[in-house]
Amino acid sequence: MQTVNLEFQPLRLPDHVQQLRGEVRAFIDSEIAVGTFDPDIPSEDWELHRAFARKVAARGWIGMTWSRQYGGQERSFLDRYVVNEEMMVANAPNSVYFTADRQSGPTLIKYASERIKSEVLPKIIAGEACFCIGMSEPDSGSDLFAAKCKARRVKGGWRVNGSKIWTTNAHRADYMIGLFRTSAPTPENRRHGLTSFLVDMSAPGITCNIIDQMSGIRDFNEVVFDDVFIPDDQLIGEVDGAWKQATTELAYERSGPERFVETFSALRNLVAVAGDAPDVRMAESIGRMVAELHTLRRMSVSIAGMLEAGLEPVSEAAIVKDMGTMWEQELPQRVRHASAFVAAANSPEHARFENVLQFTQRIAPKLTIQGGTTEILRGVIARGMGLR
Ligand SMILES: Cc1cc2nc3c(=O)[nH]c(=O)nc-3n(C[C@H](O)[C@H](O)[C@H](O)COP(=O)(O)OP(=O)(O)OC[C@H]3O[C@@H](n4cnc5c(N)ncnc54)[C@H](O)[C@@H]3O)c2cc1C
């Protein structure tokens, strides 16, 4: 059996990218200082997210890698990386534009009709268009080939019937990129028969039912389609051939800092309550966690470099998501153990630390499920290495 080595070329962020980081950090600090948002617990105030998206757009930080033809700035993936990283670690209210900037916009640029590109991309860049991803269904999560939600060809377009599930932000999104069954799989190709469409979420026949989560967050949904009409030019790419498109989209989805910093505020607050002269056992624990984070980050930056070079590092991205999500999932528990060496105190810092720790422990279980489970990622990695 011939196996393939995976390589993470070390990459140092250039000075101009670090300078951009400074600008983003200054912007975020000033927003926190005036009380726009709390950097420890993500906000669910949608008006806040909308207003924040407009501010970020005004700075040119949405769609920054896209072609000028569509309103982008043709900046590098490394520029985008530091903007994204600073926003994520600060828990900035970025939900309006995050998905569109990361994956829906690039998918439209690659596969959508010119009408859609000229109509929708400027709205994303202005921070005015929120996207959701309609892939998972009640009986098809990991196994996307089993998708049943059906799009039937009619005069001038398609009619969709069925449902999607776990759709983040569907109830607030302006658009969905949905994966629908347009014909049956063939005996030779199990992947055949799925097609992507741009769905206008205000179209008649769409109902979003919010699903409660144990974290208390109410951002995902079951989406029911009852004879929803989609015009022909909202087809994205090839009829029956969406599988390749969907997997490319996942390379963007799996490698960024969002895959290891979602519980970072627990570590940040541990450092705050540890003070200037921490117990040696606590200092050792913090050092270990920071060293691991640094390694993950180097791997993730390396992938940003590969994307910049026009490569599709699907397996490497899966490794970052596998290791990164396991790390961020375990982090709150490790921080809880390390905090045994924090002297008990009745201070605002300690109350905040406890609050953050409880919140991050409640979101930890979802981290290794969203965007592809650990088991599925390991299958992708094995295939990429020629092991299966
Ligand atoms: C917070 C959150 C947000 C989400 N947002 C979205 C979204 O916006 N849009 C969207 O489309 N989906 C979204 N999802 C859904 C997510 O992508 C799916 O939950 C995930 O792909 C797993 O699918 P499933 O839940 O159907 O589990 P299943 O596929 O039923 O898996 C159940 C278990 O079996 C294991 N398993 C399944 N197949 C195999 C296999 N071949 N080999 C080994 N083990 C296997 C899995 O690893 C898992 O442990 C979200 C999920 C979460 C938790």
XYZ file of C-alpha atoms and ligand atoms in Angstrom:
441
model
C 0.000 0.000 0.000
C 1.338 3.435 -0.918
C 0.783 6.110 1.706
C 0.974 9.871 1.302
C 2.723 12.123 3.791
C 0.961 15.181 5.053
C 3.056 18.287 5.358
C 2.543 21.440 7.384
C 5.090 23.934 6.069
C 6.001 26.419 8.818
C 4.899 29.914 7.924
C 5.710 33.185 9.616
C 3.083 35.885 9.221
C 4.579 38.825 7.286
C 4.954 42.244 8.962
C 2.098 43.863 7.044
C -0.228 41.077 8.294
C 0.886 41.650 11.891
C 0.250 45.349 11.354
C -3.295 44.524 10.250
C -3.656 42.436 13.422
C -2.780 45.544 15.422
C -5.507 47.527 13.633
C -8.128 44.808 14.251
C -7.124 44.492 17.906
C -7.359 48.270 18.401
C -10.846 48.265 16.833
C -11.994 45.371 19.036
C -10.509 46.921 22.193
C -12.306 50.188 21.515
C -15.624 48.345 20.962
C -15.185 46.401 24.216
C -14.211 49.589 26.056
C -17.486 51.305 25.083
C -19.453 48.184 26.081
C -20.535 47.066 22.597
C -19.989 43.417 23.528
C -18.657 41.123 26.255
C -15.487 39.257 25.156
C -16.204 36.290 27.429
C -19.752 35.207 26.585
C -21.032 35.455 22.970
C -24.062 37.676 22.542
C -27.334 36.530 20.988
C -28.605 40.069 20.386
C -29.165 39.972 16.619
C -29.421 43.761 16.257
C -25.962 43.952 17.835
C -24.659 41.412 15.298
C -26.208 43.398 12.419
C -24.728 46.704 13.606
C -21.319 45.107 14.209
C -21.300 43.576 10.698
C -21.784 47.051 9.206
C -18.868 48.409 11.227
C -16.591 45.547 10.132
C -17.734 46.028 6.516
C -16.913 49.738 6.685
C -13.317 48.743 7.539
C -13.148 46.468 4.488
C -12.787 43.263 6.511
C -15.560 41.208 4.862
C -14.824 39.439 1.571
C -11.308 40.824 1.743
C -9.789 37.964 -0.336
C -12.395 38.218 -3.121
C -11.811 39.658 -6.554
C -12.259 43.438 -7.034
C -14.759 42.616 -9.765
C -17.155 41.565 -7.002
C -16.278 44.307 -4.533
C -13.478 42.433 -2.754
C -9.939 43.668 -2.194
C -7.869 40.730 -3.434
C -6.023 40.605 -0.123
C -4.392 37.383 1.055
C -5.801 34.475 3.100
C -3.266 35.442 5.767
C -4.862 38.891 6.073
C -8.249 37.230 6.438
C -6.767 34.779 8.930
C -5.666 37.426 11.434
C -8.942 39.358 11.174
C -10.882 36.155 11.818
C -8.569 35.063 14.643
C -8.827 38.360 16.514
C -12.634 38.369 16.156
C -12.954 34.756 17.343
C -10.786 35.034 20.467
C -12.685 38.180 21.439
C -16.099 36.503 20.942
C -16.977 39.427 18.663
C -20.599 39.434 17.399
C -19.696 38.263 13.881
C -22.599 35.879 13.147
C -24.190 37.950 10.360
C -21.206 37.750 8.021
C -19.082 34.876 9.346
C -20.484 31.995 7.232
C -20.899 34.105 4.109
C -17.349 35.453 4.350
C -15.824 32.039 5.046
C -17.592 29.744 2.620
C -20.887 30.850 1.013
C -19.360 33.866 -0.788
C -16.411 31.854 -2.202
C -18.881 29.140 -3.332
C -21.017 31.723 -5.161
C -17.923 33.256 -6.789
C -16.952 29.832 -8.098
C -20.302 28.432 -9.183
C -23.178 30.972 -9.231
C -24.719 32.800 -12.200
C -23.532 36.341 -12.960
C -26.913 37.761 -11.873
C -26.572 36.153 -8.444
C -22.964 37.219 -8.065
C -23.667 40.847 -8.917
C -26.785 40.941 -6.735
C -25.673 39.029 -3.642
C -21.901 39.468 -3.227
C -22.049 43.276 -2.671
C -24.645 42.669 0.075
C -22.273 40.254 1.840
C -19.386 42.717 1.575
C -21.608 45.465 3.046
C -22.388 43.208 6.044
C -26.043 43.041 5.013
C -26.468 39.382 4.010
C -26.479 36.500 6.478
C -26.090 32.941 5.134
C -26.897 29.541 6.581
C -25.777 26.080 5.430
C -28.480 23.539 4.565
C -26.703 20.203 4.416
C -27.735 17.991 7.379
C -31.120 16.246 7.474
C -32.866 14.168 10.153
C -31.508 10.919 8.624
C -28.403 12.219 6.948
C -25.723 14.072 8.893
C -22.369 12.393 8.426
C -23.696 10.509 5.425
C -24.628 13.450 3.230
C -25.112 11.145 0.220
C -28.315 9.982 1.890
C -29.948 13.454 1.663
C -33.641 13.154 0.797
C -34.930 16.747 0.779
C -36.056 16.928 -2.810
C -35.888 19.583 -5.552
C -38.195 18.776 -8.503
C -37.800 20.502 -11.854
C -40.778 22.727 -12.828
C -41.296 25.478 -15.403
C -38.716 28.244 -14.768
C -37.091 26.562 -11.803
C -37.443 23.975 -9.052
C -39.869 23.093 -6.229
C -38.374 21.926 -2.895
C -40.097 19.651 -0.362
C -38.635 18.086 2.797
C -36.559 19.316 5.708
C -33.070 20.204 6.893
C -31.897 20.117 10.495
C -29.305 21.692 12.825
C -29.234 24.706 10.499
C -27.343 27.423 12.350
C -28.969 30.877 12.097
C -31.625 29.730 9.581
C -34.322 31.752 11.396
C -32.307 34.957 10.943
C -30.530 34.252 7.657
C -31.287 36.022 4.384
C -30.008 33.110 2.278
C -29.209 29.424 2.513
C -26.906 27.375 0.328
C -28.931 24.171 0.312
C -28.008 20.697 -0.877
C -31.036 18.929 -2.371
C -31.787 15.596 -4.001
C -32.513 16.149 -7.719
C -32.244 12.527 -8.861
C -31.525 9.080 -7.476
C -27.956 7.854 -6.941
C -26.743 5.473 -9.647
C -25.360 1.965 -8.966
C -21.948 3.178 -10.229
C -21.973 6.458 -8.298
C -23.535 6.774 -4.860
C -22.631 10.470 -4.868
C -24.719 11.272 -7.942
C -28.010 13.177 -7.723
C -27.354 16.038 -5.288
C -27.567 19.679 -6.383
C -26.800 22.985 -4.634
C -29.108 25.978 -4.766
C -29.170 29.483 -3.394
C -32.355 29.705 -1.333
C -33.947 33.059 -0.510
C -35.046 32.454 3.087
C -38.009 34.826 2.683
C -39.528 32.604 -0.056
C -43.079 31.376 0.735
C -43.248 27.825 2.157
C -40.149 27.944 4.425
C -40.684 27.394 8.176
C -37.850 27.550 10.722
C -38.409 25.738 14.032
C -35.820 26.688 16.655
C -34.119 23.820 18.517
C -33.091 24.483 22.131
C -29.520 23.655 23.140
C -28.174 22.705 26.561
C -25.907 25.776 26.481
C -29.004 28.004 26.450
C -28.056 29.295 22.978
C -30.989 29.351 20.548
C -29.317 29.641 17.180
C -30.158 26.462 15.323
C -33.200 25.087 13.622
C -35.186 22.512 11.791
C -36.061 24.066 8.397
C -39.170 22.732 6.663
C -39.696 23.279 2.911
C -43.276 23.085 1.686
C -43.325 23.398 -2.122
C -40.763 26.212 -2.094
C -40.028 27.679 -5.545
C -36.389 28.322 -6.533
C -35.790 30.105 -9.856
C -33.484 28.450 -12.390
C -30.669 30.942 -12.065
C -30.315 30.185 -8.355
C -28.794 26.837 -9.271
C -25.210 26.686 -7.990
C -22.907 24.662 -10.206
C -23.830 21.409 -11.844
C -27.197 19.620 -11.634
C -26.707 16.267 -9.812
C -22.982 17.023 -9.313
C -22.847 19.034 -6.082
C -20.837 16.519 -4.097
C -17.419 17.802 -5.181
C -18.546 21.386 -4.551
C -19.723 20.532 -1.027
C -16.444 18.823 -0.086
C -14.361 21.780 -1.347
C -16.516 24.072 0.811
C -15.634 21.930 3.827
C -11.868 22.612 3.389
C -12.601 26.277 4.101
C -14.874 25.315 6.981
C -12.457 23.071 8.828
C -9.093 24.739 9.200
C -9.528 28.197 10.705
C -8.941 29.426 14.248
C -12.666 28.951 14.912
C -11.801 25.250 15.237
C -9.732 25.645 18.405
C -10.576 28.925 20.138
C -14.277 28.585 20.967
C -13.528 27.893 24.658
C -10.378 30.063 24.782
C -12.043 32.541 27.173
C -11.778 29.868 29.922
C -7.960 29.903 29.610
C -7.824 33.705 29.380
C -9.864 34.037 32.571
C -7.755 31.400 34.356
C -4.681 33.535 33.634
C -6.583 36.560 35.012
C -7.433 34.874 38.326
C -4.003 33.183 38.579
C -2.422 36.589 39.226
C 1.249 37.510 38.953
C 2.644 34.762 41.193
C 0.685 31.580 40.398
C 1.206 28.262 42.176
C 3.935 26.348 40.339
C 1.522 23.504 39.431
C -0.897 26.009 37.929
C 1.904 27.787 36.035
C 2.963 24.424 34.587
C -0.632 23.634 33.494
C -1.064 27.025 31.866
C 2.291 26.677 30.109
C 1.302 23.285 28.718
C -2.064 24.524 27.433
C -0.511 27.598 25.813
C 2.211 25.481 24.145
C -0.436 23.155 22.666
C -2.483 26.114 21.466
C 0.615 27.570 19.826
C 1.213 24.309 17.923
C -2.379 24.121 16.707
C -2.168 27.701 15.590
C 1.039 27.083 13.622
C -0.700 24.206 11.816
C -3.755 26.304 11.073
C -1.657 29.241 9.779
C 0.199 26.764 7.569
C -3.132 25.795 5.968
C -3.992 29.453 5.384
C -0.688 29.587 3.486
C -1.697 26.559 1.385
C -5.085 28.117 0.560
C -3.202 31.274 -0.432
C -1.069 29.154 -2.782
C -4.249 27.830 -4.456
C -4.037 24.324 -2.933
C -6.971 22.344 -1.466
C -5.548 20.926 1.776
C -8.616 18.822 2.620
C -6.789 16.213 4.767
C -4.619 18.759 6.577
C -7.733 20.830 7.343
C -9.402 17.706 8.761
C -6.380 17.128 11.037
C -6.565 20.683 12.375
C -10.281 20.310 13.051
C -9.865 16.894 14.679
C -7.000 17.962 16.977
C -8.303 21.497 17.482
C -11.846 20.581 18.475
C -10.646 17.807 20.826
C -8.335 20.361 22.453
C -10.965 23.095 22.848
C -13.472 20.502 24.084
C -11.151 19.341 26.885
C -9.960 22.850 27.762
C -12.740 23.896 30.217
C -12.266 20.692 32.233
C -8.485 21.150 32.317
C -8.940 24.779 33.355
C -11.343 23.610 36.088
C -8.670 21.224 37.413
C -5.924 23.848 37.233
C -8.159 26.301 39.094
C -7.941 24.089 42.181
C -4.783 26.099 42.871
C -6.557 29.470 42.696
C -7.028 30.911 46.158
C -10.756 31.279 46.913
C -11.783 34.914 46.725
C -15.003 36.804 46.526
C -13.940 39.102 43.695
C -15.608 40.143 40.391
C -12.774 38.327 38.517
C -13.575 35.061 40.299
C -17.313 35.411 39.654
C -16.621 36.075 35.975
C -14.190 33.145 35.785
C -16.820 30.772 37.214
C -19.455 32.092 34.818
C -17.158 31.640 31.785
C -16.133 28.177 32.941
C -19.743 27.050 33.243
C -20.625 28.450 29.823
C -17.640 26.871 28.046
C -18.334 23.510 29.709
C -21.899 23.629 28.385
C -20.819 24.303 24.782
C -17.930 21.778 24.840
C -19.896 18.675 23.707
C -20.989 20.235 20.391
C -17.469 21.153 19.311
C -16.532 17.711 17.971
C -19.867 17.339 16.131
C -20.400 20.602 14.213
C -18.769 20.740 10.768
C -18.104 16.966 10.669
C -17.616 14.577 13.609
C -14.249 13.326 14.843
C -14.857 9.837 13.390
C -15.709 11.250 9.957
C -12.643 13.495 9.987
C -10.427 10.520 10.760
C -11.914 8.723 7.749
C -11.098 11.767 5.569
C -7.538 11.843 6.920
C -7.045 8.103 6.328
C -8.319 8.452 2.756
C -6.062 11.475 2.149
C -3.069 9.434 3.317
C -3.980 6.539 1.029
C -4.844 4.242 3.938
C -8.396 3.437 2.822
C -23.715 23.282 17.000
C -23.984 22.616 15.674
C -24.207 23.403 14.555
C -24.508 22.779 13.335
N -24.768 23.594 12.248
C -25.090 23.017 11.067
C -25.446 23.825 9.941
O -25.447 25.057 10.023
N -25.812 23.201 8.795
C -25.819 21.851 8.670
O -26.136 21.357 7.587
N -25.505 21.038 9.722
C -25.139 21.605 10.909
N -24.826 20.807 11.992
C -24.971 19.353 11.859
C -23.659 18.595 11.857
O -22.946 18.813 10.678
C -24.047 17.123 12.067
O -24.583 17.004 13.380
C -22.880 16.215 11.920
O -22.453 16.200 10.584
C -23.216 14.776 12.394
O -24.374 14.303 11.823
P -25.542 13.631 12.713
O -25.830 14.594 13.816
O -26.640 13.247 11.807
O -24.883 12.355 13.363
P -24.684 10.921 12.682
O -24.149 11.091 11.297
O -25.944 10.142 12.846
O -23.548 10.296 13.584
C -23.800 9.730 14.881
C -22.496 9.135 15.398
O -22.057 8.074 14.513
C -20.735 8.335 14.037
N -20.608 7.925 12.638
C -21.472 8.201 11.623
N -21.025 7.678 10.468
C -19.848 7.060 10.748
C -18.885 6.354 9.959
N -19.032 6.175 8.639
N -17.773 5.861 10.582
C -17.595 6.042 11.914
N -18.478 6.699 12.717
C -19.581 7.215 12.139
C -20.558 9.840 14.158
O -19.192 10.210 14.274
C -21.350 10.157 15.426
O -20.552 9.925 16.556
C -24.529 21.376 13.223
C -24.280 20.579 14.360
C -24.013 21.195 15.569
C -23.750 20.319 16.768
